[in-house]
Tab-separated table of C-alpha atoms in Angstrom:
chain	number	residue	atom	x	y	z
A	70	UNK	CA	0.000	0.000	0.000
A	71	UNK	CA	1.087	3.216	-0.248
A	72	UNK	CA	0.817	6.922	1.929
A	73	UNK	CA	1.287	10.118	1.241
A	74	UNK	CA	2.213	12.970	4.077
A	75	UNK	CA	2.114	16.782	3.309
A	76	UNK	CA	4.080	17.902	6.373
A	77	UNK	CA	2.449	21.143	6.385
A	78	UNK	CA	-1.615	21.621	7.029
A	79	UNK	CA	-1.151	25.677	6.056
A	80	UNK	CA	1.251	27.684	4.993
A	81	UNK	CA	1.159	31.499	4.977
A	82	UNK	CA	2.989	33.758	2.375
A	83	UNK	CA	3.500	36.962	1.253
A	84	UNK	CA	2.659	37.700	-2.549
A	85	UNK	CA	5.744	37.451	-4.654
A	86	UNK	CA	7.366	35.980	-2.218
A	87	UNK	CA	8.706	31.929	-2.977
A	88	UNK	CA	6.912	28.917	-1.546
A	89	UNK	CA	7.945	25.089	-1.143
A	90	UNK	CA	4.620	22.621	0.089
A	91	UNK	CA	6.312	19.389	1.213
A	92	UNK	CA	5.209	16.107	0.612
A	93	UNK	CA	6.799	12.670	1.306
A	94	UNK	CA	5.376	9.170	0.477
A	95	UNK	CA	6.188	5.618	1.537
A	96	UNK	CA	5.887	2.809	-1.188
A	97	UNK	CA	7.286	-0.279	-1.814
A	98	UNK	CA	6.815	-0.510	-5.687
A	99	UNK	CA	7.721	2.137	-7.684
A	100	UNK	CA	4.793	4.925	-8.515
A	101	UNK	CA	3.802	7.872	-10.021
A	102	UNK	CA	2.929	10.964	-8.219
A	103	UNK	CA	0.865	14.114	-8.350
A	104	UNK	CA	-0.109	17.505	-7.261
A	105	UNK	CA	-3.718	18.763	-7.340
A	106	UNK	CA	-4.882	21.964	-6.569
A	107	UNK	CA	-8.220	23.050	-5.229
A	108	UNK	CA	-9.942	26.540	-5.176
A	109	UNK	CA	-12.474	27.455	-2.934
A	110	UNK	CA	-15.807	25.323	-3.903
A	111	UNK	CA	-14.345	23.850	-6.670
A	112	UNK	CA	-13.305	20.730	-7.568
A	113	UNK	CA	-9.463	19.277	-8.385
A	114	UNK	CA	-7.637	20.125	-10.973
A	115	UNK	CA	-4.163	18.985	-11.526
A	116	UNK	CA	-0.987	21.062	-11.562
A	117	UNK	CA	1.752	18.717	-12.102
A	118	UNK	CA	2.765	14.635	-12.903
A	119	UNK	CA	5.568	12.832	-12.477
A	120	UNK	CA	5.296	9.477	-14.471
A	121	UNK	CA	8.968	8.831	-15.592
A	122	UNK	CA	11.816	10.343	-16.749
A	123	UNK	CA	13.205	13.556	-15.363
A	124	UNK	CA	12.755	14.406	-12.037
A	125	UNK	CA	11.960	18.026	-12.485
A	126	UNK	CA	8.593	18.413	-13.846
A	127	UNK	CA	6.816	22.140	-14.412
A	128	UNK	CA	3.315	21.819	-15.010
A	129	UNK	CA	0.634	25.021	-14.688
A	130	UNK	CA	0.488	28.527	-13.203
A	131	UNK	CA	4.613	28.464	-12.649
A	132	UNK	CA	4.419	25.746	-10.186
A	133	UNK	CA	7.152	22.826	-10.538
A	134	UNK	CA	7.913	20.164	-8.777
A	135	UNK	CA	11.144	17.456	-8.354
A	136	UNK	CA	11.027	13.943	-7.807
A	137	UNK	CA	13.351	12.517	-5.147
A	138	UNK	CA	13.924	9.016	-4.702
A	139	UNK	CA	16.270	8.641	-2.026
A	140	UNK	CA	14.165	11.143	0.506
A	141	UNK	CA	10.468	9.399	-1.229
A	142	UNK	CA	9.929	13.037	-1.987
A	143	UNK	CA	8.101	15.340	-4.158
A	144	UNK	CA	8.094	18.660	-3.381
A	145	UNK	CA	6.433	21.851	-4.886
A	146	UNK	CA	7.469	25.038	-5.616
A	147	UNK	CA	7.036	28.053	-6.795
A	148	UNK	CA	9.609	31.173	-6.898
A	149	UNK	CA	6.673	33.829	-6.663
A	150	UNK	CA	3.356	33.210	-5.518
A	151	UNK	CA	0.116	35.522	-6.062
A	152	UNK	CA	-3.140	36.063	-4.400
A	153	UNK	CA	-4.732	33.411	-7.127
A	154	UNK	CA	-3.061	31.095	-5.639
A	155	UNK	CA	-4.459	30.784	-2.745
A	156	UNK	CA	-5.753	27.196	-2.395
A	157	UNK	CA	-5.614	24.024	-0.720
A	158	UNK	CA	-2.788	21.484	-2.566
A	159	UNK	CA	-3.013	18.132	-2.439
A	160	UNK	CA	-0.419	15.643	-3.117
A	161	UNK	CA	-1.231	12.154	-4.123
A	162	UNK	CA	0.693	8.948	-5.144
A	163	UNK	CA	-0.026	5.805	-6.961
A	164	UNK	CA	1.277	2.043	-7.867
A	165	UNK	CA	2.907	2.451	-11.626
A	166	UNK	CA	2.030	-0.613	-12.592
A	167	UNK	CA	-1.803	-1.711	-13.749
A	168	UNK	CA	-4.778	-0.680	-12.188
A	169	UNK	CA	-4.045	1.594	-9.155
A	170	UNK	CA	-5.844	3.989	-7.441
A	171	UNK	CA	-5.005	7.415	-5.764
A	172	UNK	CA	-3.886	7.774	-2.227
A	173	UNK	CA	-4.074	11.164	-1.606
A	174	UNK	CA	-2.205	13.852	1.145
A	175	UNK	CA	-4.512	15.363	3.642
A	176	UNK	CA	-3.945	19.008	1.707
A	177	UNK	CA	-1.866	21.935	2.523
A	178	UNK	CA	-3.609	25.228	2.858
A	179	UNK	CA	-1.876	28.237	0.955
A	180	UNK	CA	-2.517	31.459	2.099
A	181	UNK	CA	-0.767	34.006	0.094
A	182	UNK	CA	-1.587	37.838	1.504
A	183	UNK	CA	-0.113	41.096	0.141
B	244	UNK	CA	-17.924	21.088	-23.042
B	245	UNK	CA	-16.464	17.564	-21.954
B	246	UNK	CA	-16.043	16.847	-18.047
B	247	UNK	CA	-17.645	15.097	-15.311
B	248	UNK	CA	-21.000	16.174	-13.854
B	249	UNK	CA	-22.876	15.544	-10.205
B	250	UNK	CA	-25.822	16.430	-9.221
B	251	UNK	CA	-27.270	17.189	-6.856
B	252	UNK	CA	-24.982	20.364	-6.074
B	253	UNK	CA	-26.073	19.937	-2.406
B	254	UNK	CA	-28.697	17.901	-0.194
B	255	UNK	CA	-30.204	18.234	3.113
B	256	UNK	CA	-30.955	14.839	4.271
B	257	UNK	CA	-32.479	13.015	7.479
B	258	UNK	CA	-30.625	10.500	8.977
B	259	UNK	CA	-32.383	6.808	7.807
B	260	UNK	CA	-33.089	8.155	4.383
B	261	UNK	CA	-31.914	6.414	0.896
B	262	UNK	CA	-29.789	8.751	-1.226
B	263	UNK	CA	-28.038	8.352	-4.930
B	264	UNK	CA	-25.981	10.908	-5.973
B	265	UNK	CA	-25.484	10.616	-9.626
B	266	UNK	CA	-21.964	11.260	-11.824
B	267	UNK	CA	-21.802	11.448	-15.009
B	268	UNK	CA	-19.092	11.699	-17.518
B	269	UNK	CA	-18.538	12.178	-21.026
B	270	UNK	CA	-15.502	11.483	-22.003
B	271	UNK	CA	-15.562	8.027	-22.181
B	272	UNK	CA	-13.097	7.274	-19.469
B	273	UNK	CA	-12.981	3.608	-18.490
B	274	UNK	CA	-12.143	4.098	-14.595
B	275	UNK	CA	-14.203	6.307	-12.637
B	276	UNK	CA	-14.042	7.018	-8.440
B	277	UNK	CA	-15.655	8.221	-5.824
B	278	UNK	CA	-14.217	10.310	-3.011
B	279	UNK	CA	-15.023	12.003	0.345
B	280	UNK	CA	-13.398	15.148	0.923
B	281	UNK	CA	-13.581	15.868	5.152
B	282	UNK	CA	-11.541	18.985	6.690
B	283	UNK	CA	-8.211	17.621	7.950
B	284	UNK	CA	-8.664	14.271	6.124
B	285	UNK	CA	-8.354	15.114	2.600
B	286	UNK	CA	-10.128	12.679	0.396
B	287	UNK	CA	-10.567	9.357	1.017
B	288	UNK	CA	-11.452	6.874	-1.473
B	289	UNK	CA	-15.092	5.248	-1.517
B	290	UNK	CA	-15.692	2.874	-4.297
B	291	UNK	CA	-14.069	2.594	-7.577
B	292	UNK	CA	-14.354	1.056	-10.970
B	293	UNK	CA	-11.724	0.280	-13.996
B	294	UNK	CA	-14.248	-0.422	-16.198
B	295	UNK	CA	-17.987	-0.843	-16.498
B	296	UNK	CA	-19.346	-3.643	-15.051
B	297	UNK	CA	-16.906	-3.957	-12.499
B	298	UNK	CA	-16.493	-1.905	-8.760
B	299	UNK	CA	-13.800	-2.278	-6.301
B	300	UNK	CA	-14.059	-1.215	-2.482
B	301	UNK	CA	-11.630	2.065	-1.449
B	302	UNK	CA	-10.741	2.830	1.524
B	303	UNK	CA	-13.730	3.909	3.294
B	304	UNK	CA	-17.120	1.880	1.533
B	305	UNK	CA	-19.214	0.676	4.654
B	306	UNK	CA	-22.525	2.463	4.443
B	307	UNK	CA	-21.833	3.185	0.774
B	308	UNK	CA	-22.863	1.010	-2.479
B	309	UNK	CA	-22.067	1.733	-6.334
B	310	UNK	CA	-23.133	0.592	-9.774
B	311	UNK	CA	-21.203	0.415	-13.457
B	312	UNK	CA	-24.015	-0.520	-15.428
B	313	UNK	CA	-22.540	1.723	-18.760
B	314	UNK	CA	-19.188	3.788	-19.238
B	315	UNK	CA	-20.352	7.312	-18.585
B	316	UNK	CA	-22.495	6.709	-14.858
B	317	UNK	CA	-21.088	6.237	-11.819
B	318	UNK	CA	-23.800	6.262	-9.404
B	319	UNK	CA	-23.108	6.568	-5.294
B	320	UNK	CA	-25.392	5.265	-2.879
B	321	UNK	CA	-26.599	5.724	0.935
B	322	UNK	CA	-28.946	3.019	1.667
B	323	UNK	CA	-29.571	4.571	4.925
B	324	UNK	CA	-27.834	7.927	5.678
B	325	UNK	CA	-25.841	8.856	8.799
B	326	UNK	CA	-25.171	11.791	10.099
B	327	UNK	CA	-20.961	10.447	9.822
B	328	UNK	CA	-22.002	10.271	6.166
B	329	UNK	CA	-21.761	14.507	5.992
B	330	UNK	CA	-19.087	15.419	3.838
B	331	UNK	CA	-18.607	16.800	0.239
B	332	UNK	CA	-18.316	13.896	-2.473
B	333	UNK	CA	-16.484	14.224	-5.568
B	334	UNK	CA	-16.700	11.978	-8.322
B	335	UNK	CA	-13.570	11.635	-10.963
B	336	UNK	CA	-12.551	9.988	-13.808
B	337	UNK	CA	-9.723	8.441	-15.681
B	338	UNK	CA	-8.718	6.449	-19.151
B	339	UNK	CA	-6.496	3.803	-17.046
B	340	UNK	CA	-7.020	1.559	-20.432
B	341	UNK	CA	-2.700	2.024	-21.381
B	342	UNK	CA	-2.057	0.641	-18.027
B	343	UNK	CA	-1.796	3.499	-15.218
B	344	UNK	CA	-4.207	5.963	-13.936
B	345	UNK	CA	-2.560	8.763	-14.966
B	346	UNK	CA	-4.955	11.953	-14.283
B	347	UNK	CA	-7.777	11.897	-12.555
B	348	UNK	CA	-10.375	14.104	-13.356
B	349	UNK	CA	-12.921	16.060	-10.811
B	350	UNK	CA	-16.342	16.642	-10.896
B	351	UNK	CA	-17.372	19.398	-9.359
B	352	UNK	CA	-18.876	17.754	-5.893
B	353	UNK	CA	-21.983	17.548	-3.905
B	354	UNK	CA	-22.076	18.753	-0.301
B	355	UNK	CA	-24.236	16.587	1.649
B	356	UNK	CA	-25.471	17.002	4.877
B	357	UNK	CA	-26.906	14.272	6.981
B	358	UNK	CA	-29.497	15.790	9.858
């Protein structure tokens, strides 16, 4: 089975200021992993995937994110953050192989204030 | 415009009642999911289903029941609500058919509330 941990339940931020929301998963296949944002009474929509190849992936609205192996991590980032982005992010992991479902992070609120 | 729909938007229920909340999709994903989304819990997994005809248990399915009878509907059901059964319930999708789930996509939830 796998798990997913977002170390952080909110993080506050100034506007144009950077940002990193942590996550760390435990698996003993390899997987694929994702980020997912979510604004205010909306549904998810995805930001980023990493499925294979290099570990730095860029996906929307300037946010990237790098695959880590050794540390079973997969952080995001961003170098300057705007009120828009305020959101909860959710990171989520699955089995790369077949049929697997999600196993999503409990979220990390971003609050980004000027 | 292709994407996942639920209805209803949001329900006031009393506790004992039957409920369905209906998903559909129309982009003729083969997997499709349901999820409960609680504050501090993030979204658990319900039910599932690769493809139609089939449904899989998730992490959290007692009190909750689902049908695949086509590709596009996913239905959810509470055969007799309780008030732990409060939450806001997404429904997503995904073409798993080349072997991984890739993205998921969301509907845009129903927030039910069990009195």
């Amino acid at each position: 089975a796998q798990s997913v941990t977002q170390l952080d339940s909110q993080v506050p931020v100034f506007e144009e200021a950077p940002v990193e929301l942590r996550c760390n998963y435990s698996s003993s296949v390899s997987v694929y992993l994702f980020w997912y944002v979510q604004y205010p009474n909306q549904g998810l929509q995805l930001l980023l995937k990493y499925l294979s190849g290099s570990t730095l992936v860029k996906g929307i609205n300037g946010f990237e994110a790098e695959f880590n192996k050794s540390q079973t991590s997969f952080h995001l980032r961003k170098p300057s953050v705007h009120i828009s982005d305020t959101a909860e992010y959710f990171c989520a992991v699955s089995r790369n192989s077949g049929y697997s479902t999600l196993t999503f992070g409990k979220g990390t609120m971003l609050l980004v204030s000027p | 415009i292709a994407g996942i729909t639920q209805a209803p938007t949001s329900q006031i229920l009393a506790a004992g009642r039957r409920m369905t909340l209906r998903c559909t999709q129309d982009m003729r994903h083969n997997a499709m999911y349901w999820y409960r989304q609680d504050l501090g819990l993030g979204l658990r997994l319900i039910h599932y289903s690769n493809t139609a005809g089939t449904t899989g248990k998730g992490e959290v399915p007692d009190g909750y029941s689902v049908s695949r009878a086509n590709t596009d509907d996913f239905p959810l059901t509470l055969a007799s609500a309780v008030p732990s059964q409060t939450s806001v319930y997404f429904c997503a999708s995904s073409d798993s058919s080349a072997g991984g789930p890739y993205e998921q996509f969301f509907g845009p939830g129903t927030r039910l509330t069990v009195l």
